[in-house]
CSV table of C-alpha atoms in Angstrom, one decimal:
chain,number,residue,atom,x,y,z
Z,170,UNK,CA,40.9,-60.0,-37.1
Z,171,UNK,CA,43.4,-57.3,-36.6
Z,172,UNK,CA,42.3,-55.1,-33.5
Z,173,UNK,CA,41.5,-51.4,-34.3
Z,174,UNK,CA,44.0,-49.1,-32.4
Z,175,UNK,CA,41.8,-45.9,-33.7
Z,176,UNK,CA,38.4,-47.2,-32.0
Z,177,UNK,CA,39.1,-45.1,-29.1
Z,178,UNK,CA,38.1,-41.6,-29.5
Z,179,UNK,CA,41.7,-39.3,-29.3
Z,180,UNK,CA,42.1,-37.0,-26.9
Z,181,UNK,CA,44.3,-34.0,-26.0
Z,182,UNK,CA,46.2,-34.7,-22.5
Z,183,UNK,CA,48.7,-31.6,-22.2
Z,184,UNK,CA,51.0,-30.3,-19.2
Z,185,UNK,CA,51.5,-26.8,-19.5
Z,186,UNK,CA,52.7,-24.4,-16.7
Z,187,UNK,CA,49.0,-21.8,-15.9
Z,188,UNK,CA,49.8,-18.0,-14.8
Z,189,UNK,CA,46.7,-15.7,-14.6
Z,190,UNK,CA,46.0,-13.3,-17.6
Z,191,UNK,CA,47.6,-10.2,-15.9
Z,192,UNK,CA,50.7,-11.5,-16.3
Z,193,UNK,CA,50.3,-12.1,-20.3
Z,194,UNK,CA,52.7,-9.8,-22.3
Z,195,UNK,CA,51.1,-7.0,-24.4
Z,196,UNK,CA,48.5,-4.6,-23.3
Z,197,UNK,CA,46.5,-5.0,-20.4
Z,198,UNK,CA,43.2,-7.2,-21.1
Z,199,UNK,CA,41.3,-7.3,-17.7
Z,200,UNK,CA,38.3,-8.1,-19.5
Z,201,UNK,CA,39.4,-11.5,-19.7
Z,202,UNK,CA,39.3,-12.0,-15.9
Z,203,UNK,CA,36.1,-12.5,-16.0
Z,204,UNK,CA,35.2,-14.9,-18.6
Z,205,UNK,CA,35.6,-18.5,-18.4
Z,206,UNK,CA,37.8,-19.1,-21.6
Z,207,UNK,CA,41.7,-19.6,-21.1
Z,208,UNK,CA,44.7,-18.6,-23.5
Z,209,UNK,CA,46.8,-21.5,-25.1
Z,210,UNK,CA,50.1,-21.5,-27.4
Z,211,UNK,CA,50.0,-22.4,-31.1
Z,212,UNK,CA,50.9,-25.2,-30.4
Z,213,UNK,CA,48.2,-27.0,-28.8
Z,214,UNK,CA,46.1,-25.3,-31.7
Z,215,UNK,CA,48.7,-27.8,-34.2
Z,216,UNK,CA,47.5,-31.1,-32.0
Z,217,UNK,CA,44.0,-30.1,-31.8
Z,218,UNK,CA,43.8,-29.6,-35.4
Z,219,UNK,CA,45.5,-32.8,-35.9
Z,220,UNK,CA,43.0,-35.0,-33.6
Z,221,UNK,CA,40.2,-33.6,-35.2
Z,222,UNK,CA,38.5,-32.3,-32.1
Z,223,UNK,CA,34.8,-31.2,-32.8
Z,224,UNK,CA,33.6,-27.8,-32.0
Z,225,UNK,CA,33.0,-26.3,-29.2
Z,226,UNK,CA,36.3,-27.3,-28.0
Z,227,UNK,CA,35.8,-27.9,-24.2
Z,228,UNK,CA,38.9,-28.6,-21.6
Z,229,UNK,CA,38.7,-30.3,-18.3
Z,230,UNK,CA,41.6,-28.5,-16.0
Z,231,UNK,CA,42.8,-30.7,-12.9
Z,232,UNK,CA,44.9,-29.8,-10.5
Z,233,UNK,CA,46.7,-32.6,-9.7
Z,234,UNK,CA,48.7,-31.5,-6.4
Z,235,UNK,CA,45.0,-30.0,-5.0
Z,236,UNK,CA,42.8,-32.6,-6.2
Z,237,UNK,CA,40.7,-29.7,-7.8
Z,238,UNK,CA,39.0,-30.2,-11.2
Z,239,UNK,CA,37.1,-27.2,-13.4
Z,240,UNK,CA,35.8,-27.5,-17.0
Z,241,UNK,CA,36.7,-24.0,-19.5
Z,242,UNK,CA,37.0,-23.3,-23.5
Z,243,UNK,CA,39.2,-21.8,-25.3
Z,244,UNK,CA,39.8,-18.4,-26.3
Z,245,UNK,CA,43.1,-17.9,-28.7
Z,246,UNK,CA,45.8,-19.4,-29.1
Z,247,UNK,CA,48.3,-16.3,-28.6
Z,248,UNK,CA,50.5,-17.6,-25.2
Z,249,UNK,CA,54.3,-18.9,-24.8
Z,250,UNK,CA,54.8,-22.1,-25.4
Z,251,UNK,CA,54.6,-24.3,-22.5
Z,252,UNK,CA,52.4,-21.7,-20.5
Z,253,UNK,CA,48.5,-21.2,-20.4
Z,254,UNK,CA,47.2,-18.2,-19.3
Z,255,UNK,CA,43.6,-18.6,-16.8
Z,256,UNK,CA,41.4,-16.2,-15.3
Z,257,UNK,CA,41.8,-15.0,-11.8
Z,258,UNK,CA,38.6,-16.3,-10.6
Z,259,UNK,CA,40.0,-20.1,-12.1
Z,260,UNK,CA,43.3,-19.8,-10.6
Z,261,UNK,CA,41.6,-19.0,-6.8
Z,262,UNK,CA,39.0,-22.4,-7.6
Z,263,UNK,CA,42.4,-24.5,-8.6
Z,264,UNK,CA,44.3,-23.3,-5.8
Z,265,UNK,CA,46.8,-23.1,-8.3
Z,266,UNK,CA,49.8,-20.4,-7.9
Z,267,UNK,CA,51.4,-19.0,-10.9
Z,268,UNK,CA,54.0,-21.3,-12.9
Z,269,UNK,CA,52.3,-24.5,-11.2
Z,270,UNK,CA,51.9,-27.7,-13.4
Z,271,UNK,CA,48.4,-27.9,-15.1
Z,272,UNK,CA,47.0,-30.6,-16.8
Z,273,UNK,CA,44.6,-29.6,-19.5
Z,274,UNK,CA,42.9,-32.5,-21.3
Z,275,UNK,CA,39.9,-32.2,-23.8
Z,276,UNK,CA,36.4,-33.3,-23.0
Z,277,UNK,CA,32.8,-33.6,-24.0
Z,278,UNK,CA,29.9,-32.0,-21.5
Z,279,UNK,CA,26.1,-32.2,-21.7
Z,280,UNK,CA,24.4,-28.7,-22.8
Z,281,UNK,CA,23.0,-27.7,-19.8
Z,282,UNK,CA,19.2,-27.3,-19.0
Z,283,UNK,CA,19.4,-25.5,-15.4
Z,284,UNK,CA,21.9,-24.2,-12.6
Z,285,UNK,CA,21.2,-23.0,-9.2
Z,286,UNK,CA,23.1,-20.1,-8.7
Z,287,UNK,CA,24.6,-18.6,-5.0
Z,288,UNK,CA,25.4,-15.1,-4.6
Z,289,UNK,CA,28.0,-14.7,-2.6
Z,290,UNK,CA,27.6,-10.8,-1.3
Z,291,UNK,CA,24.0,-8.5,-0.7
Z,292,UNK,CA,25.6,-6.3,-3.5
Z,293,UNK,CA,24.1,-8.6,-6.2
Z,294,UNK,CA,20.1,-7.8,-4.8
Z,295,UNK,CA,20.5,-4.3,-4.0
Z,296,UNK,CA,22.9,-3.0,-6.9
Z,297,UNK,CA,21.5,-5.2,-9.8
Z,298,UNK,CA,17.8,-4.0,-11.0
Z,299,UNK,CA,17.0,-6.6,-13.6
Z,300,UNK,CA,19.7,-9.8,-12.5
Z,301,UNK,CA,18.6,-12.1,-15.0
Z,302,UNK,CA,19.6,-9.8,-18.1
Z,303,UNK,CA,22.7,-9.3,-16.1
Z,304,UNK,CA,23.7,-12.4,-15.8
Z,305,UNK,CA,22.4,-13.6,-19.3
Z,306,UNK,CA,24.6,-10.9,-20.7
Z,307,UNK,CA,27.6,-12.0,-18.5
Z,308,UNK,CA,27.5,-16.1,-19.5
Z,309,UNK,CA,28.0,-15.2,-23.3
Z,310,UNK,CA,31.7,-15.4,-22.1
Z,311,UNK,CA,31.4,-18.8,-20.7
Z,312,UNK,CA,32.0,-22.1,-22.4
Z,313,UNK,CA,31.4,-24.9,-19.8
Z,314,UNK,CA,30.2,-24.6,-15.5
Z,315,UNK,CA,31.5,-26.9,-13.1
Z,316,UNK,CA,30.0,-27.5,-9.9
Z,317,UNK,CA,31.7,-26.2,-7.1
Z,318,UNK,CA,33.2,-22.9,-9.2
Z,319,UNK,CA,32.5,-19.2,-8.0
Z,320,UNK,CA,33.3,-17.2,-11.1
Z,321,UNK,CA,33.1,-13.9,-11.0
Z,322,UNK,CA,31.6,-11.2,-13.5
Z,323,UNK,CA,32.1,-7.1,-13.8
Z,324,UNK,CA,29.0,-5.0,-14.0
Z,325,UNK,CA,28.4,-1.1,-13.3
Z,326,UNK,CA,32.3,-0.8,-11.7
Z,327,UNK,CA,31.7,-3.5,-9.4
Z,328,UNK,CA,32.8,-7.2,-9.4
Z,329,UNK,CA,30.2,-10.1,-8.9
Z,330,UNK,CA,31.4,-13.4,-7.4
Z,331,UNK,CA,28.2,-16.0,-8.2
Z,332,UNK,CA,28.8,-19.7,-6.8
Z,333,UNK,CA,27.6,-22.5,-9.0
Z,334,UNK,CA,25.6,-25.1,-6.6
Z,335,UNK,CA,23.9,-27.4,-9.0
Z,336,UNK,CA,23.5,-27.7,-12.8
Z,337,UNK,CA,21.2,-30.3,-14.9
Z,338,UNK,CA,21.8,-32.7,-16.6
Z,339,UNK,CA,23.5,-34.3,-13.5
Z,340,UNK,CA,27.1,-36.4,-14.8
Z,341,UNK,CA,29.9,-37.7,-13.1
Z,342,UNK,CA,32.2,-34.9,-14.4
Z,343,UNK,CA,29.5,-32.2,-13.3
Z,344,UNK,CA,29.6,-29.6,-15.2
Z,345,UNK,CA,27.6,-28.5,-18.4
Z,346,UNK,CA,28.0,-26.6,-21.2
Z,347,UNK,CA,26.2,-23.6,-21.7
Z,348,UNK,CA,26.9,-22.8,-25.4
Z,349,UNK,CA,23.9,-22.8,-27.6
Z,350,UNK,CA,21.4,-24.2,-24.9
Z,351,UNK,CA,18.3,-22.2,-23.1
Z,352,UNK,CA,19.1,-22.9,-19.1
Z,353,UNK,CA,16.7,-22.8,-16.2
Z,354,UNK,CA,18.1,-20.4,-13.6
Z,355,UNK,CA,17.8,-20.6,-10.2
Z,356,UNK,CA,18.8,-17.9,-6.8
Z,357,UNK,CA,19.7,-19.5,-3.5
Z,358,UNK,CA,20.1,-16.7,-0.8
Z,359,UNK,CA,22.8,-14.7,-0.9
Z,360,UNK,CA,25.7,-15.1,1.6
Z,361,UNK,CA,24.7,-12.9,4.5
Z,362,UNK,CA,20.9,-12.6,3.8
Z,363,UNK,CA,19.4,-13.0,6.9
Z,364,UNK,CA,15.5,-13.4,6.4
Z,365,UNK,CA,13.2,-10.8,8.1
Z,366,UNK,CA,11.3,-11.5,11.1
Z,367,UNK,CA,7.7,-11.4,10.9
Z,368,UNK,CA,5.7,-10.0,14.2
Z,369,UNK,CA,2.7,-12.7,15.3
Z,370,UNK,CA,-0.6,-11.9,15.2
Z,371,UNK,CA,-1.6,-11.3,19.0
Z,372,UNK,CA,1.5,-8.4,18.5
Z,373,UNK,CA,-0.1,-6.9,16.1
Z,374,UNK,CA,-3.2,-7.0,17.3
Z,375,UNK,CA,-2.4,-4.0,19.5
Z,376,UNK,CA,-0.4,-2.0,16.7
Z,377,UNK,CA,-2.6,1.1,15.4
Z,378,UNK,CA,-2.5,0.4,11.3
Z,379,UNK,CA,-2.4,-3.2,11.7
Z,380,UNK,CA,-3.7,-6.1,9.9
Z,381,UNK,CA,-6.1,-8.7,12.0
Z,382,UNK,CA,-7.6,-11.9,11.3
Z,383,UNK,CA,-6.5,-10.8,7.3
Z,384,UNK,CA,-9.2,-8.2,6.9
Z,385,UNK,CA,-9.7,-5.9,9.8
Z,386,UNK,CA,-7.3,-2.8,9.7
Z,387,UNK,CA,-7.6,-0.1,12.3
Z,388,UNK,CA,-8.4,3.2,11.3
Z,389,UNK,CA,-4.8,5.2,10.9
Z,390,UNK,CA,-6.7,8.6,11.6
Z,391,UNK,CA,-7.6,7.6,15.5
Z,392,UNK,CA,-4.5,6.6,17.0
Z,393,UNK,CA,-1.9,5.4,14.0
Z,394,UNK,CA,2.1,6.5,14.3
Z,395,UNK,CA,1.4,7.8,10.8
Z,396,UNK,CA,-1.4,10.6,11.6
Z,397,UNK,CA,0.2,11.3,14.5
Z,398,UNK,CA,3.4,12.4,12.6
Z,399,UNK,CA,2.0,14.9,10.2
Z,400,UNK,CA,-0.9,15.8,12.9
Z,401,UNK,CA,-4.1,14.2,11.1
Z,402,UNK,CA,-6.6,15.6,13.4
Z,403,UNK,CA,-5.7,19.5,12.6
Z,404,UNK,CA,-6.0,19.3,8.7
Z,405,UNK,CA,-8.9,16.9,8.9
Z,406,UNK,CA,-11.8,18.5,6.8
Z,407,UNK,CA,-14.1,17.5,9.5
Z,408,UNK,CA,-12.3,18.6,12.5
Z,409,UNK,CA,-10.9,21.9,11.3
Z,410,UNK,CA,-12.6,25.1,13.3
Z,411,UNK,CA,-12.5,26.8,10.8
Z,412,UNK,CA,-14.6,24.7,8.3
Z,413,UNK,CA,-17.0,24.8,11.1
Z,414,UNK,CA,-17.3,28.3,11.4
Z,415,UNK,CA,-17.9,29.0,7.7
Z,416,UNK,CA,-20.8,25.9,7.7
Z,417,UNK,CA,-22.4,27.5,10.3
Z,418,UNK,CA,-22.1,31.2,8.9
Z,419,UNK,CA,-23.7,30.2,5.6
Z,420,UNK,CA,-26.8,28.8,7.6
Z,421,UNK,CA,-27.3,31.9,9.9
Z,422,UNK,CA,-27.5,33.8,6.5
Z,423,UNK,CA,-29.8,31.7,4.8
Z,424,UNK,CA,-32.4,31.2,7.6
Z,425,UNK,CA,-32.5,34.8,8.6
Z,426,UNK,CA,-33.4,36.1,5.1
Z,427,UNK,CA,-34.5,39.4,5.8
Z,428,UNK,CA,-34.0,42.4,3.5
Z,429,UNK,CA,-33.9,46.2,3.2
Z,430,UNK,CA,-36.3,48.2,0.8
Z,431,UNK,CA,-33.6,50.2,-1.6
Z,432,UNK,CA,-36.0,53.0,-2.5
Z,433,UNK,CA,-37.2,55.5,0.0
Z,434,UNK,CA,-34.0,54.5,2.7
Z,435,UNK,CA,-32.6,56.8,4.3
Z,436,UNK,CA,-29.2,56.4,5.8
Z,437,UNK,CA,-28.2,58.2,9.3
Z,438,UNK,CA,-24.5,58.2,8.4
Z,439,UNK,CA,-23.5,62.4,8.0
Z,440,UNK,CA,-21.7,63.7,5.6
Z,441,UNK,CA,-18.2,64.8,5.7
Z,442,UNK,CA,-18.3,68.6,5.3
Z,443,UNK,CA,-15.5,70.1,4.3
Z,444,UNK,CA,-12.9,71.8,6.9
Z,445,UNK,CA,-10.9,75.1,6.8
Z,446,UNK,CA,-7.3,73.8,5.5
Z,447,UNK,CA,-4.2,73.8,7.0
Z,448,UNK,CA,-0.8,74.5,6.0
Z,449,UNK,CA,1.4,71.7,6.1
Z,450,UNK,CA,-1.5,69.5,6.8
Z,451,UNK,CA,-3.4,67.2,4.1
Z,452,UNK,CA,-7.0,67.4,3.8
Z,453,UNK,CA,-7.5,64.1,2.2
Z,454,UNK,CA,-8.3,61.1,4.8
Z,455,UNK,CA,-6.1,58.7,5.2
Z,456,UNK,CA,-5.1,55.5,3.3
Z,457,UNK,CA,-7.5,52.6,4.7
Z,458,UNK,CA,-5.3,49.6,6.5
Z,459,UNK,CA,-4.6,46.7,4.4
Z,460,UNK,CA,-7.5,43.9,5.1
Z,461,UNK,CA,-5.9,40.7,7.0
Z,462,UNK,CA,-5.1,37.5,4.8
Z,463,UNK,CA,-8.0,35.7,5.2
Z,464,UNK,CA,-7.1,31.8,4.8
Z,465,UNK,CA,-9.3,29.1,3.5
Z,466,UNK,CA,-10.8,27.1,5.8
Z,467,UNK,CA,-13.4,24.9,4.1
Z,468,UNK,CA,-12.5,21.6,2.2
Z,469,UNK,CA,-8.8,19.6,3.5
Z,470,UNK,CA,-6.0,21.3,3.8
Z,471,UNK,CA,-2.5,21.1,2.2
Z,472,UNK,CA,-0.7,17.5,2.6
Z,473,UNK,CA,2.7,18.4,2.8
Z,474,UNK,CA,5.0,15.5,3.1
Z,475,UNK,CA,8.7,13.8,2.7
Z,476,UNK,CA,9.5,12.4,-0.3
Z,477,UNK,CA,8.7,8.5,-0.9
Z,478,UNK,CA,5.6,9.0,1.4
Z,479,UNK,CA,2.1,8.5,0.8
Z,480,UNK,CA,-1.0,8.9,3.4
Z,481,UNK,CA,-4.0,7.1,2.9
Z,482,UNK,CA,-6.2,8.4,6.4
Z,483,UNK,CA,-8.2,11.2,4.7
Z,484,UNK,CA,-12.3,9.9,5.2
Z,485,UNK,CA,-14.1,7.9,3.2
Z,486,UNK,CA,-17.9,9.7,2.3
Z,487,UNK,CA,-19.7,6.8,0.2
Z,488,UNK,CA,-21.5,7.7,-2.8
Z,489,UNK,CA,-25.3,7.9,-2.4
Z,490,UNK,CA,-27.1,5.4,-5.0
Z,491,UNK,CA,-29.6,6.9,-6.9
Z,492,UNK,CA,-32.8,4.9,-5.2
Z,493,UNK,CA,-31.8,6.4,-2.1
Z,494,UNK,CA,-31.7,9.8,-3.6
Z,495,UNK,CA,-35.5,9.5,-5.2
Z,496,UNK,CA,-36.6,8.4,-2.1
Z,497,UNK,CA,-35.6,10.9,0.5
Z,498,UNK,CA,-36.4,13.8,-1.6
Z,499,UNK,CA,-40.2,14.7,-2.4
Z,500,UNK,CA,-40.8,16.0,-6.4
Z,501,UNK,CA,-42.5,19.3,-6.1
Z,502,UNK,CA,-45.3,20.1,-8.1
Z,503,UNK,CA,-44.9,22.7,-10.5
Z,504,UNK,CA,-48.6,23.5,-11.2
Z,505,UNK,CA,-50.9,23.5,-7.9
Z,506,UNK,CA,-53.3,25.6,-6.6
Z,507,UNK,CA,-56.5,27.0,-7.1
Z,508,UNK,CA,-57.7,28.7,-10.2
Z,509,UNK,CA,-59.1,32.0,-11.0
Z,510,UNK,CA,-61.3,33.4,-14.1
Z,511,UNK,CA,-60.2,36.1,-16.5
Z,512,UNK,CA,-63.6,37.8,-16.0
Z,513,UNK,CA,-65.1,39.2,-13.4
Z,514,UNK,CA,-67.9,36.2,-13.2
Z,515,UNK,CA,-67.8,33.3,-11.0
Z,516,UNK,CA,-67.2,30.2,-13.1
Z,517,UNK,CA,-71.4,29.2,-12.6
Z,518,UNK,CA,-71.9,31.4,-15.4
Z,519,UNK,CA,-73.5,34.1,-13.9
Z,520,UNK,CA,-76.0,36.5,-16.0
Z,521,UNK,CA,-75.1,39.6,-17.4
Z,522,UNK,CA,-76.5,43.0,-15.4
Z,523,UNK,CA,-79.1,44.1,-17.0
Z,524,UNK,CA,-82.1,42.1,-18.4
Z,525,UNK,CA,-82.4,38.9,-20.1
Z,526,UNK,CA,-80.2,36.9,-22.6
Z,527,UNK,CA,-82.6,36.0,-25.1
Z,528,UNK,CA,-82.3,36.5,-28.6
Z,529,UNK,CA,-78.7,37.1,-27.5
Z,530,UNK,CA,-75.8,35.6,-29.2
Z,531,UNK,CA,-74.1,33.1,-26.9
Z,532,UNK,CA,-71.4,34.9,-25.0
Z,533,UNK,CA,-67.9,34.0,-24.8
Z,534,UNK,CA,-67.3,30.7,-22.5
Z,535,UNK,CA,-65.5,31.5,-19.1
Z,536,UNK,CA,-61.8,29.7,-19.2
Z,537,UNK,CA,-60.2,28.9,-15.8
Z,538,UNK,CA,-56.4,28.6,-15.7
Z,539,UNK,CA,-55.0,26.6,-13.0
């Protein structure tokens, strides 16, 4: 049996000399800094093309000198011959400096399921609003994560650098493809996150505004740092003097309802009679002074405060259910009293003045009216 030479699967296994993508001729591409697909010559696009390699084409990248190892695709195949042209982010993970020997061979990778992602600054939880479109948006440039890499990704003028700490399927080469795949994502903390301390209970106990025991809360309008602040007890509908003042003004005036006769008064106030006039002096009287501004001074008053701020003291009046209502007020009676009689008989029926009723038509019968 004559062995087969071509059971082995051919691979590509190149030495080419990496410089970061600054340094490409042409126009400036800095888009391609933050990616992770590198820039080839022609002809590693011949050998490819001649070993048949299957799509996606995927690379491992080892640094031989640094013992460093990353996974990348490819992007075109538009360098000088013998160079390769990496992102910036790559170049830092391969400790590599330009013009260094790179070997670039061609791989296979697992398509990923899930990553654990690190941030490595506070700028990517309090710039980012919505991370995980963000970074959804910014992988479409990635072929292939390694573990170990901290690529980096531009968003609103500012430059993200996300470490990758764990991906799924787990290999021996670690790193996954994320080309046509749905992947789990998970956030370790950021670098520099330092978790807020939370104040015990007994501590809190004592704070005005204050959760205790999970239920209790202590009223902000007694002593809270909140009421205090935009002085609670002075625009409190309750506790405002003048509130009080009106209340009790309205109840002198309906208790003491006494009134004046119009017709037949006579009023003590003289008349103005008319003087001898002046020269140089007016006759008319003069203008009346303008009445005072009289402020409101029933119901709350204005709530003016900074913006982002709510207040939540003002007093709670609960509503009276309707049961309560029937039963502390009495239903007058429309219709009581006694009755009188249109006429000028009692309601026994009286006889008429004058003689007797016989051979009388029957009067009319007397109706009472209550």
């Amino acid at each position: 049996m004559i062995p087969s030479y071509h059971s082995r699967s051919r691979r590509f296994d190149e030495f080419l000399r990496c410089y970061p993508v600054v340094m490409m001729p042409g126009a400036e591409r800095a888009e391609l800094n933050y990616g992770g697909k590198v820039i080839m010559p022609p002809s590693a696009l011949d050998k490819l093309s001649r070993l048949h390699i299957a799509y996606p084409m995927l690379f491992e990248l080892r640094s031989g000198s640094k013992d460093r190892v990353t996974h990348a695709g490819v992007l075109e195949f538009i360098a000088d011959e013998g160079r390769v042209y990496l992102p910036h982010w790559m170049m830092q993970t391969l400790l590599l400096e330009p013009g260094e020997l790179l070997q670039i061979k061609s791989t296979d990778l697992p398509a990923g399921t899930f990553i654990k992602l690190q941030p490595q600054s506070m700028a990517f939880i309090t710039s980012i609003t919505d991370p995980k479109a963000v970074l959804e948006n910014a992988l479409r440039t990635f072929s292939a994560l390694t573990v170990g890499d901290i690529f980096s990704f531009f968003y609103n003028d500012e430059v993200f650098e996300i470490a990758v700490l764990e991906v799924k399927p787990e290999t021996k080469m670690k790193a996954i493809t994320t080309i046509e795949t749905d992947i789990s994502v998970d956030f370790a903390p950021p670098v520099g996150y330092v978790e807020p301390t939370r104040a015990s209970a007994s501590a809190g106990a004592s704070r005005p505004g204050s959760v205790v025991g999970g239920r209790h809360v202590t009223p902000l309008g007694e002593a809270g740092s909140m009421a205090r602040s935009i002085n609670y007890a002075a625009i409190a509908p309750t506790s405002n003097p003048s509130a009080t003042t009106t209340a009790s003004a309205k109840q002198s005036f309906f208790a003491t309802g006494g009134g004046q006769k119009l017709k037949g008064s006579k009023t003590s106030t003289p008349r103005d009679k008319p003087s001898t006039p002046v020269a140089g002096v007016s006759s008319n009287p003069p203008p009346p002074a303008p009445a005072p501004t009289i402020r409101r001074g029933n119901g709350p008053q204005p709530l003016r405060l900074p913006p982002g701020q709510l207040f939540f003291g003002y007093e709670i009046k609960p509503v009276k259910k309707k049961g309560d209502a029937e039963a502390g007020e009495k239903k007058e009676s429309m219709f009581s009293g006694s009755g009188q009689t249109l006429r000028g008989g009692n309601a026994g029926g009286r006889k008429r003045k004058g003689g007797d009723d016989k051979g009388k038509g029957k009067g009319p019968e007397v109706v009472e009216v209550d």
